mmCIF file of C-alpha atoms in Angstrom:
data_model
loop_
_atom_site.group_PDB
_atom_site.id
_atom_site.type_symbol
_atom_site.label_atom_id
_atom_site.label_comp_id
_atom_site.label_asym_id
_atom_site.label_seq_id
_atom_site.Cartn_x
_atom_site.Cartn_y
_atom_site.Cartn_z
ATOM 1 C CA MET A 31 9.545 -31.660 -37.740
ATOM 2 C CA ASP A 32 9.181 -35.193 -35.790
ATOM 3 C CA PRO A 33 6.695 -34.674 -33.221
ATOM 4 C CA VAL A 34 8.307 -37.477 -31.182
ATOM 5 C CA ARG A 35 11.921 -36.054 -31.139
ATOM 6 C CA HIS A 36 10.879 -32.588 -30.594
ATOM 7 C CA ARG A 37 7.595 -32.870 -27.578
ATOM 8 C CA ARG A 38 7.776 -29.556 -25.227
ATOM 9 C CA LEU A 39 4.745 -28.440 -23.594
ATOM 10 C CA THR A 40 5.113 -24.782 -22.559
ATOM 11 C CA LEU A 41 2.885 -23.588 -19.438
ATOM 12 C CA LEU A 42 2.868 -19.644 -20.431
ATOM 13 C CA LEU A 43 1.848 -17.740 -17.569
ATOM 14 C CA ALA A 44 0.388 -14.241 -17.846
ATOM 15 C CA SER A 45 -0.677 -11.387 -15.509
ATOM 16 C CA PRO A 46 -4.133 -10.669 -15.982
ATOM 17 C CA ARG A 47 -3.297 -7.445 -14.798
ATOM 18 C CA VAL A 48 -1.245 -6.788 -17.680
ATOM 19 C CA ALA A 49 -2.803 -5.406 -20.717
ATOM 20 C CA PRO A 50 -3.774 -8.082 -22.778
ATOM 21 C CA GLY A 51 -1.112 -9.180 -25.701
ATOM 22 C CA LEU A 52 1.805 -7.471 -23.765
ATOM 23 C CA LEU A 53 4.202 -10.036 -23.228
ATOM 24 C CA SER A 54 7.542 -11.059 -23.180
ATOM 25 C CA ALA A 55 10.084 -11.402 -26.295
ATOM 26 C CA ASP A 56 10.488 -15.216 -24.885
ATOM 27 C CA ALA A 57 6.926 -15.687 -24.690
ATOM 28 C CA TRP A 58 6.032 -14.500 -28.114
ATOM 29 C CA ASP A 59 8.762 -16.697 -29.450
ATOM 30 C CA ALA A 60 7.365 -19.977 -28.098
ATOM 31 C CA LEU A 61 3.841 -18.515 -29.309
ATOM 32 C CA ARG A 62 4.944 -17.975 -32.890
ATOM 33 C CA SER A 63 7.005 -21.488 -32.855
ATOM 34 C CA ALA A 64 4.443 -23.531 -31.424
ATOM 35 C CA ASP A 65 2.707 -26.313 -33.053
ATOM 36 C CA HIS A 66 -0.210 -25.888 -31.091
ATOM 37 C CA VAL A 67 -1.364 -23.162 -29.141
ATOM 38 C CA VAL A 68 -4.695 -23.790 -26.638
ATOM 39 C CA ALA A 69 -6.598 -22.004 -24.258
ATOM 40 C CA ALA A 70 -9.109 -22.957 -21.771
ATOM 41 C CA ASP A 71 -11.227 -19.705 -23.151
ATOM 42 C CA PRO A 72 -9.631 -18.816 -26.540
ATOM 43 C CA THR A 73 -12.620 -15.174 -26.019
ATOM 44 C CA ALA A 74 -10.571 -14.384 -22.983
ATOM 45 C CA PRO A 75 -8.429 -11.486 -22.684
ATOM 46 C CA HIS A 76 -5.029 -12.809 -22.967
ATOM 47 C CA PRO A 77 -5.916 -15.667 -25.717
ATOM 48 C CA ALA A 78 -7.844 -13.004 -27.634
ATOM 49 C CA GLY A 79 -4.855 -10.134 -27.874
ATOM 50 C CA VAL A 80 -2.433 -13.601 -29.191
ATOM 51 C CA ALA A 81 -4.998 -14.327 -31.449
ATOM 52 C CA ALA A 82 -5.037 -10.692 -32.685
ATOM 53 C CA ALA A 83 -1.510 -10.868 -33.208
ATOM 54 C CA GLY A 84 -2.249 -13.578 -35.919
ATOM 55 C CA VAL A 85 -1.246 -16.820 -33.515
ATOM 56 C CA ASP A 86 -4.153 -19.291 -33.923
ATOM 57 C CA VAL A 87 -5.482 -20.299 -30.452
ATOM 58 C CA ARG A 88 -7.381 -23.257 -29.842
ATOM 59 C CA PRO A 89 -9.662 -24.181 -27.013
ATOM 60 C CA VAL A 90 -8.263 -27.195 -25.333
ATOM 61 C CA ARG A 91 -11.350 -29.375 -25.987
ATOM 62 C CA PRO A 92 -13.470 -28.131 -28.808
ATOM 63 C CA GLU A 93 -15.886 -31.008 -28.537
ATOM 64 C CA ARG A 94 -17.153 -30.282 -24.963
ATOM 65 C CA SER A 95 -18.825 -27.756 -23.308
ATOM 66 C CA GLY A 96 -19.387 -26.811 -19.593
ATOM 67 C CA ALA A 97 -17.669 -26.841 -16.408
ATOM 68 C CA PRO A 98 -13.984 -26.729 -17.135
ATOM 69 C CA PRO A 99 -11.831 -29.657 -16.881
ATOM 70 C CA SER A 100 -10.505 -30.819 -13.920
ATOM 71 C CA PRO A 101 -6.265 -30.348 -13.033
ATOM 72 C CA GLY A 102 -6.203 -33.884 -13.985
ATOM 73 C CA ASP A 103 -8.338 -33.715 -16.836
ATOM 74 C CA LEU A 104 -6.733 -30.925 -18.051
ATOM 75 C CA ALA A 105 -2.968 -32.582 -17.433
ATOM 76 C CA ASP A 106 -4.394 -35.736 -19.534
ATOM 77 C CA LEU A 107 -5.320 -33.529 -22.440
ATOM 78 C CA LEU A 108 -2.625 -31.127 -22.966
ATOM 79 C CA LEU A 109 -0.129 -34.243 -22.755
ATOM 80 C CA SER A 110 -2.119 -35.711 -25.335
ATOM 81 C CA LEU A 111 -1.817 -32.863 -27.687
ATOM 82 C CA VAL A 112 2.139 -32.943 -27.141
ATOM 83 C CA ALA A 113 1.873 -36.451 -28.354
ATOM 84 C CA ARG A 114 -0.074 -35.643 -31.642
ATOM 85 C CA HIS A 115 1.511 -32.041 -32.518
ATOM 86 C CA GLY A 116 4.704 -31.812 -31.173
ATOM 87 C CA THR A 117 5.238 -28.324 -29.327
ATOM 88 C CA VAL A 118 2.293 -27.050 -27.252
ATOM 89 C CA VAL A 119 1.885 -23.707 -25.667
ATOM 90 C CA TRP A 120 -0.806 -23.583 -22.846
ATOM 91 C CA LEU A 121 -2.110 -19.836 -22.520
ATOM 92 C CA GLY A 122 -2.629 -20.291 -18.340
ATOM 93 C CA SER A 123 -6.028 -19.165 -17.020
ATOM 94 C CA ALA A 124 -6.598 -15.918 -15.302
ATOM 95 C CA ASP A 125 -6.409 -17.659 -12.218
ATOM 96 C CA GLY A 126 -2.895 -19.483 -12.394
ATOM 97 C CA ASP A 127 -4.555 -22.906 -13.358
ATOM 98 C CA PRO A 128 -4.104 -24.560 -9.758
ATOM 99 C CA GLY A 129 -3.635 -27.913 -9.373
ATOM 100 C CA LEU A 130 -2.209 -27.883 -12.585
ATOM 101 C CA SER A 131 1.739 -28.064 -12.165
ATOM 102 C CA GLU A 132 0.927 -31.012 -9.682
ATOM 103 C CA ALA A 133 -1.272 -32.920 -12.017
ATOM 104 C CA LEU A 134 1.411 -32.902 -14.685
ATOM 105 C CA ALA A 135 3.807 -34.127 -12.758
ATOM 106 C CA VAL A 136 1.672 -37.032 -11.876
ATOM 107 C CA ALA A 137 0.966 -37.613 -15.823
ATOM 108 C CA LEU A 138 4.037 -37.236 -17.246
ATOM 109 C CA PRO A 139 5.297 -40.964 -18.329
ATOM 110 C CA GLU A 140 8.521 -42.501 -16.722
ATOM 111 C CA GLU A 141 9.929 -43.302 -20.143
ATOM 112 C CA ASP A 142 11.188 -40.499 -22.666
ATOM 113 C CA PRO A 143 8.678 -37.820 -20.990
ATOM 114 C CA PRO A 144 8.104 -34.456 -23.206
ATOM 115 C CA VAL A 145 9.909 -31.508 -22.072
ATOM 116 C CA LEU A 146 7.779 -29.261 -19.420
ATOM 117 C CA GLU A 147 8.633 -25.520 -19.389
ATOM 118 C CA LEU A 148 6.957 -23.040 -17.342
ATOM 119 C CA LEU A 149 7.412 -19.351 -19.288
ATOM 120 C CA VAL A 150 6.132 -16.413 -17.524
ATOM 121 C CA ALA A 151 4.952 -13.845 -20.091
ATOM 122 C CA SER A 152 4.027 -11.077 -17.793
ATOM 123 C CA TRP A 153 4.360 -10.255 -14.266
ATOM 124 C CA ASP A 154 2.880 -7.774 -12.243
ATOM 125 C CA VAL A 155 4.616 -4.826 -10.638
ATOM 126 C CA PRO A 156 4.412 -3.789 -7.105
ATOM 127 C CA GLY A 157 1.168 -2.571 -6.252
ATOM 128 C CA ALA A 158 -0.387 -4.770 -8.553
ATOM 129 C CA ARG A 159 -3.220 -6.435 -6.575
ATOM 130 C CA LEU A 160 -4.705 -3.059 -6.074
ATOM 131 C CA LEU A 161 -6.053 -3.275 -9.200
ATOM 132 C CA ASP A 162 -7.909 -6.414 -8.114
ATOM 133 C CA ALA A 163 -9.272 -4.670 -5.141
ATOM 134 C CA VAL A 164 -10.924 -1.580 -7.368
ATOM 135 C CA ALA A 165 -12.436 -4.335 -9.822
ATOM 136 C CA VAL A 166 -13.948 -6.211 -6.643
ATOM 137 C CA MET A 167 -15.062 -2.711 -5.018
ATOM 138 C CA ASP A 168 -16.551 -2.098 -8.567
ATOM 139 C CA ARG A 169 -18.076 -5.490 -8.800
ATOM 140 C CA LEU A 170 -20.154 -5.096 -5.596
ATOM 141 C CA ARG A 171 -21.135 -1.433 -6.121
ATOM 142 C CA GLY A 172 -22.056 -2.167 -10.087
ATOM 143 C CA PRO A 173 -25.290 -3.895 -11.236
ATOM 144 C CA GLY A 174 -25.758 -7.223 -9.873
ATOM 145 C CA GLY A 175 -23.823 -6.823 -7.444
ATOM 146 C CA CYS A 176 -24.216 -6.326 -3.133
ATOM 147 C CA PRO A 177 -27.323 -4.349 -2.428
ATOM 148 C CA TRP A 178 -25.942 -3.363 0.656
ATOM 149 C CA ASP A 179 -22.690 -1.908 -0.700
ATOM 150 C CA ALA A 180 -24.829 -0.214 -3.764
ATOM 151 C CA ARG A 181 -26.686 1.809 -1.219
ATOM 152 C CA GLN A 182 -23.983 2.923 0.712
ATOM 153 C CA THR A 183 -23.507 6.861 0.950
ATOM 154 C CA HIS A 184 -20.032 9.065 2.320
ATOM 155 C CA ALA A 185 -22.233 9.494 5.134
ATOM 156 C CA SER A 186 -23.070 6.095 6.072
ATOM 157 C CA LEU A 187 -19.512 5.121 5.607
ATOM 158 C CA THR A 188 -17.796 7.617 7.373
ATOM 159 C CA PRO A 189 -18.424 5.575 10.638
ATOM 160 C CA TYR A 190 -16.804 2.635 9.276
ATOM 161 C CA LEU A 191 -13.545 4.939 8.304
ATOM 162 C CA VAL A 192 -13.466 6.165 11.800
ATOM 163 C CA GLU A 193 -13.866 2.781 13.430
ATOM 164 C CA GLU A 194 -11.203 1.095 11.224
ATOM 165 C CA ALA A 195 -8.846 3.966 11.615
ATOM 166 C CA PHE A 196 -8.667 3.087 15.305
ATOM 167 C CA GLU A 197 -8.997 -0.438 14.872
ATOM 168 C CA ALA A 198 -5.911 -0.190 12.615
ATOM 169 C CA VAL A 199 -3.895 2.297 15.403
ATOM 170 C CA GLU A 200 -4.460 -0.208 17.948
ATOM 171 C CA ALA A 201 -3.139 -3.088 15.656
ATOM 172 C CA LEU A 202 -0.276 -1.224 14.543
ATOM 173 C CA GLU A 203 0.796 0.104 18.400
ATOM 174 C CA ARG A 204 0.717 -3.864 19.249
ATOM 175 C CA LEU A 205 2.899 -4.494 16.519
ATOM 176 C CA ASP A 206 5.106 -1.824 17.691
ATOM 177 C CA ASP A 207 5.707 -3.168 21.299
ATOM 178 C CA ASP A 208 6.171 -7.056 20.559
ATOM 179 C CA GLY A 209 6.459 -7.479 16.914
ATOM 180 C CA ALA A 210 3.571 -10.248 16.957
ATOM 181 C CA ASP A 211 0.363 -10.401 15.450
ATOM 182 C CA ARG A 212 1.512 -9.209 11.795
ATOM 183 C CA ASP A 213 -1.374 -10.827 10.283
ATOM 184 C CA HIS A 214 -4.206 -8.712 12.414
ATOM 185 C CA ALA A 215 -2.019 -5.556 11.439
ATOM 186 C CA ARG A 216 -2.314 -6.112 7.934
ATOM 187 C CA GLU A 217 -6.103 -6.734 7.934
ATOM 188 C CA GLU A 218 -6.490 -3.906 9.715
ATOM 189 C CA LEU A 219 -4.846 -1.664 7.042
ATOM 190 C CA GLY A 220 -6.893 -3.725 4.216
ATOM 191 C CA ASP A 221 -9.982 -2.391 6.002
ATOM 192 C CA VAL A 222 -8.910 0.961 5.965
ATOM 193 C CA LEU A 223 -7.972 0.588 2.270
ATOM 194 C CA LEU A 224 -11.075 -0.834 1.590
ATOM 195 C CA GLN A 225 -12.918 2.506 3.152
ATOM 196 C CA VAL A 226 -10.696 4.582 0.698
ATOM 197 C CA LEU A 227 -11.819 2.032 -2.458
ATOM 198 C CA PHE A 228 -15.531 2.364 -1.195
ATOM 199 C CA HIS A 229 -15.625 6.368 -0.875
ATOM 200 C CA ALA A 230 -13.558 6.443 -4.261
ATOM 201 C CA ARG A 231 -16.310 4.481 -5.978
ATOM 202 C CA VAL A 232 -19.166 6.442 -4.505
ATOM 203 C CA ALA A 233 -17.882 9.558 -5.618
ATOM 204 C CA ALA A 234 -17.256 8.592 -9.144
ATOM 205 C CA GLU A 235 -21.149 8.008 -9.024
ATOM 206 C CA HIS A 236 -21.441 11.899 -8.639
ATOM 207 C CA GLY A 237 -23.456 13.495 -11.092
ATOM 208 C CA GLN A 238 -21.884 16.970 -11.268
ATOM 209 C CA GLU A 239 -18.647 16.471 -10.165
ATOM 210 C CA PRO A 240 -17.391 12.883 -10.241
ATOM 211 C CA PHE A 241 -13.601 11.742 -9.259
ATOM 212 C CA ASP A 242 -12.478 8.135 -9.016
ATOM 213 C CA VAL A 243 -9.507 6.202 -7.283
ATOM 214 C CA ASP A 244 -7.252 7.313 -9.912
ATOM 215 C CA ASP A 245 -8.391 10.866 -9.251
ATOM 216 C CA VAL A 246 -7.136 10.180 -5.800
ATOM 217 C CA ALA A 247 -4.065 8.163 -6.520
ATOM 218 C CA ALA A 248 -2.837 11.205 -8.845
ATOM 219 C CA GLY A 249 -3.718 13.605 -6.033
ATOM 220 C CA LEU A 250 -1.511 11.832 -3.732
ATOM 221 C CA VAL A 251 1.320 11.586 -6.337
ATOM 222 C CA ASP A 252 1.439 14.916 -7.271
ATOM 223 C CA LYS A 253 1.465 16.001 -3.323
ATOM 224 C CA LEU A 254 4.205 13.586 -2.745
ATOM 225 C CA VAL A 255 6.359 14.731 -5.507
ATOM 226 C CA HIS A 256 5.921 18.304 -4.874
ATOM 227 C CA ARG A 257 6.810 17.888 -1.238
ATOM 228 C CA HIS A 258 9.554 16.047 -1.762
ATOM 229 C CA PRO A 259 11.837 17.885 -4.089
ATOM 230 C CA HIS A 260 15.084 16.663 -2.524
ATOM 231 C CA VAL A 261 13.936 13.408 -4.126
ATOM 232 C CA PHE A 262 12.640 14.473 -7.246
ATOM 233 C CA ALA A 263 13.955 17.324 -8.279
ATOM 234 C CA PRO A 264 15.582 17.258 -11.916
ATOM 235 C CA GLY A 265 19.303 16.774 -11.737
ATOM 236 C CA GLY A 266 19.549 15.409 -7.859
ATOM 237 C CA GLY A 267 17.675 17.243 -5.014
ATOM 238 C CA GLU A 268 19.548 18.817 -1.660
ATOM 239 C CA ASP A 269 20.914 16.379 0.983
ATOM 240 C CA LEU A 270 19.032 17.451 4.077
ATOM 241 C CA ASP A 271 18.428 15.705 7.345
ATOM 242 C CA ALA A 272 15.318 14.464 8.450
ATOM 243 C CA ALA A 273 14.571 17.738 10.587
ATOM 244 C CA GLN A 274 14.934 19.611 7.579
ATOM 245 C CA VAL A 275 12.759 17.322 5.306
ATOM 246 C CA GLU A 276 10.044 18.015 8.028
ATOM 247 C CA SER A 277 10.939 21.667 7.653
ATOM 248 C CA ARG A 278 10.394 22.213 4.160
ATOM 249 C CA TRP A 279 7.322 19.988 3.989
ATOM 250 C CA GLU A 280 5.640 22.437 6.289
ATOM 251 C CA GLN A 281 6.708 24.979 4.147
ATOM 252 C CA LEU A 282 5.603 23.421 0.759
ATOM 253 C CA LYS A 283 2.479 22.485 2.703
ATOM 254 C CA ALA A 284 1.628 26.101 3.869
ATOM 255 C CA GLN A 285 2.377 27.436 0.150
ATOM 256 C CA GLU A 286 -0.219 24.818 -1.094
ATOM 257 C CA ASN A 287 -2.564 26.087 1.691
ATOM 258 C CA ARG A 288 -2.481 29.785 0.845
ATOM 259 C CA THR A 289 -4.129 29.100 -2.600
ATOM 260 C CA LYS A 290 -7.265 27.047 -0.860
ATOM 261 C CA PRO A 291 -9.785 29.310 0.333
ATOM 262 C CA GLY A 292 -10.272 29.580 3.756
ATOM 263 C CA ARG A 293 -6.773 27.653 4.632
ATOM 264 C CA GLN A 294 -4.841 30.746 5.187
ATOM 265 C CA GLY A 295 -4.021 30.484 9.178
ATOM 266 C CA VAL A 296 -1.838 28.351 11.055
ATOM 267 C CA LEU A 297 -4.240 25.982 12.483
ATOM 268 C CA ASP A 298 -6.564 25.815 9.520
ATOM 269 C CA GLY A 299 -7.075 22.521 8.083
ATOM 270 C CA ILE A 300 -7.021 20.263 11.716
ATOM 271 C CA PRO A 301 -10.022 18.423 11.910
ATOM 272 C CA THR A 302 -12.536 19.304 14.534
ATOM 273 C CA GLY A 303 -13.261 15.677 14.800
ATOM 274 C CA MET A 304 -10.136 14.431 15.969
ATOM 275 C CA PRO A 305 -9.830 13.082 19.279
ATOM 276 C CA GLU A 306 -9.237 15.914 21.842
ATOM 277 C CA LEU A 307 -5.599 14.650 22.969
ATOM 278 C CA ALA A 308 -4.554 13.931 19.277
ATOM 279 C CA ARG A 309 -6.187 17.431 18.304
ATOM 280 C CA ALA A 310 -4.457 19.131 21.266
ATOM 281 C CA THR A 311 -0.970 17.622 19.994
ATOM 282 C CA LYS A 312 -1.533 18.750 16.764
ATOM 283 C CA VAL A 313 -2.063 22.530 17.414
ATOM 284 C CA ALA A 314 0.679 22.849 19.500
ATOM 285 C CA SER A 315 2.863 21.219 17.285
ATOM 286 C CA ARG A 316 1.624 23.924 14.559
ATOM 287 C CA LEU A 317 1.845 26.740 16.799
ATOM 288 C CA ARG A 318 5.745 25.902 17.898
ATOM 289 C CA ARG A 319 6.696 25.661 14.140
ATOM 290 C CA ALA A 320 4.991 28.757 13.655
ATOM 291 C CA GLY A 321 6.935 30.474 16.041
ATOM 292 C CA HIS A 322 4.217 30.757 18.443
ATOM 293 C CA ALA A 323 5.536 28.812 21.589
ATOM 294 C CA SER A 324 6.123 31.230 24.287
ATOM 295 C CA TRP A 325 2.555 32.792 23.560
ATOM 296 C CA LEU A 326 1.017 29.157 23.381
ATOM 297 C CA ARG A 327 2.579 28.691 27.123
ATOM 298 C CA GLY A 328 1.630 32.144 28.278
ATOM 299 C CA TRP A 329 -1.927 31.689 26.872
ATOM 300 C CA THR A 330 -2.237 28.476 28.782
ATOM 301 C CA ALA A 331 -0.258 29.971 32.010
ATOM 302 C CA ALA A 332 -3.605 32.441 32.065
ATOM 303 C CA ARG A 333 -6.499 29.850 31.556
ATOM 304 C CA LEU A 334 -4.472 27.933 34.623
ATOM 305 C CA GLU A 335 -5.036 31.006 36.833
ATOM 306 C CA GLY A 336 -8.638 30.797 36.334
ATOM 307 C CA ARG A 337 -8.669 27.002 36.982
ATOM 308 C CA ASP A 338 -9.774 25.852 33.407
ATOM 309 C CA PRO A 339 -9.146 22.022 33.971
ATOM 310 C CA GLY A 340 -8.801 21.956 30.123
ATOM 311 C CA ALA A 341 -6.071 23.981 30.918
ATOM 312 C CA LEU A 342 -4.120 21.095 33.211
ATOM 313 C CA LEU A 343 -4.953 18.899 30.349
ATOM 314 C CA LEU A 344 -3.289 21.071 27.939
ATOM 315 C CA GLU A 345 -0.258 21.451 30.047
ATOM 316 C CA GLU A 346 0.543 18.223 30.372
ATOM 317 C CA VAL A 347 0.246 17.739 26.282
ATOM 318 C CA LEU A 348 2.741 20.635 26.089
ATOM 319 C CA ASP A 349 5.090 18.978 28.691
ATOM 320 C CA LEU A 350 5.045 15.764 27.108
ATOM 321 C CA HIS A 351 5.295 17.186 23.272
ATOM 322 C CA ASP A 352 8.733 19.063 24.686
ATOM 323 C CA VAL A 353 10.225 15.645 25.204
ATOM 324 C CA ASP A 354 8.795 14.056 22.214
ATOM 325 C CA VAL A 355 5.937 12.277 23.670
ATOM 326 C CA ASP A 356 2.888 11.782 22.177
ATOM 327 C CA ALA A 357 0.092 12.381 24.524
ATOM 328 C CA ALA A 358 -2.555 10.102 22.946
ATOM 329 C CA ALA A 359 -0.347 7.455 22.003
ATOM 330 C CA ALA A 360 1.203 7.403 25.792
ATOM 331 C CA LEU A 361 -2.376 7.523 27.562
ATOM 332 C CA ARG A 362 -3.467 4.560 24.902
ATOM 333 C CA ARG A 363 -0.541 2.252 26.310
ATOM 334 C CA THR A 364 -1.248 3.190 29.689
ATOM 335 C CA LEU A 365 -5.064 2.239 29.375
ATOM 336 C CA ALA A 366 -3.940 -0.916 27.701
ATOM 337 C CA ASP A 367 -1.766 -2.014 30.297
ATOM 338 C CA LEU A 368 -4.683 -1.224 32.849
ATOM 339 C CA VAL A 369 -7.233 -3.212 31.008
ATOM 340 C CA ALA A 370 -4.625 -6.378 31.034
ATOM 341 C CA GLU A 371 -3.894 -5.947 34.459
ATOM 342 C CA ALA A 372 -7.340 -5.100 36.193
ATOM 343 C CA PRO A 373 -9.171 -7.678 38.273
ATOM 344 C CA ALA A 374 -11.495 -9.678 36.323
ATOM 345 C CA ALA A 375 -13.870 -10.108 38.971
ATOM 346 C CA PRO A 376 -15.631 -7.464 41.425
ATOM 347 C CA ASP A 377 -14.464 -6.502 44.477
ATOM 348 C CA ARG A 378 -17.369 -8.528 46.677
ATOM 349 C CA GLY A 379 -15.707 -7.503 50.067
#
């Protein structure tokens, strides 16, 4: 083959989150038909996987070591290989080789340039960046990682989980109000995700009963599939409206709880550490769904006769619940307005 007439540079991009060597058919065709296949590090996972399949993968500059070439230097190296060999495939680095495309655009000769092709060999599925988050957490917690992260326990991390949950709620409620500050909401959700990953990593180190983030995800998947038979049932599920779906969810949840020790009552599983208004709303909702709405009103009325101040608050929660208003959310909105509108300076009068 005349390399002058068949000059082609293929930039082959493979996701570092996909198993090495798991590439598209077009990618394998390009690799096996190329005159020269190069990589920054042939021992990296994807180049090593390609080499294991019988393709000769060479370093882009075997005569030199040390720091990797700049985008401009790499562009010149690749184009010189094309001039010598004809068809060249560059196995992209895990970071995507930032700046290389721009450098190639500058370095390409104006007269008779080689064909430049960008070939996506594998790509991320939705949620793939979660693998990066898990890897970062493992690095922080592992040998040679961060000493602060390494000494944390479930107990020491719990206050951060509570704090981050409240911050996420605040960010999301602001988002609902005016649609602004989406970046802030995304950041706060990331902070909550960090706490989940952190606790799962700590749990994986338990000597007797470890579990990891995959176990957490597996349990979540099993729960969601089991509680959505109208979606996941073989052969298609029932056609239910939202109210029927909620009722079915509670029925299935109750069935699951009956198999758990100490989780037999209507109110079992409601955390005592919940903020009081949110807990009151949850208790009221559970009792009503269980058919005890009249009993709850009677119990509250009896406490009111004894001038129980807590019953006054509970009655307000029940009244708001009757009209589908979340008491805690309503109070948060009112307090936010109060803080925004309150005088900034003290009254000196």
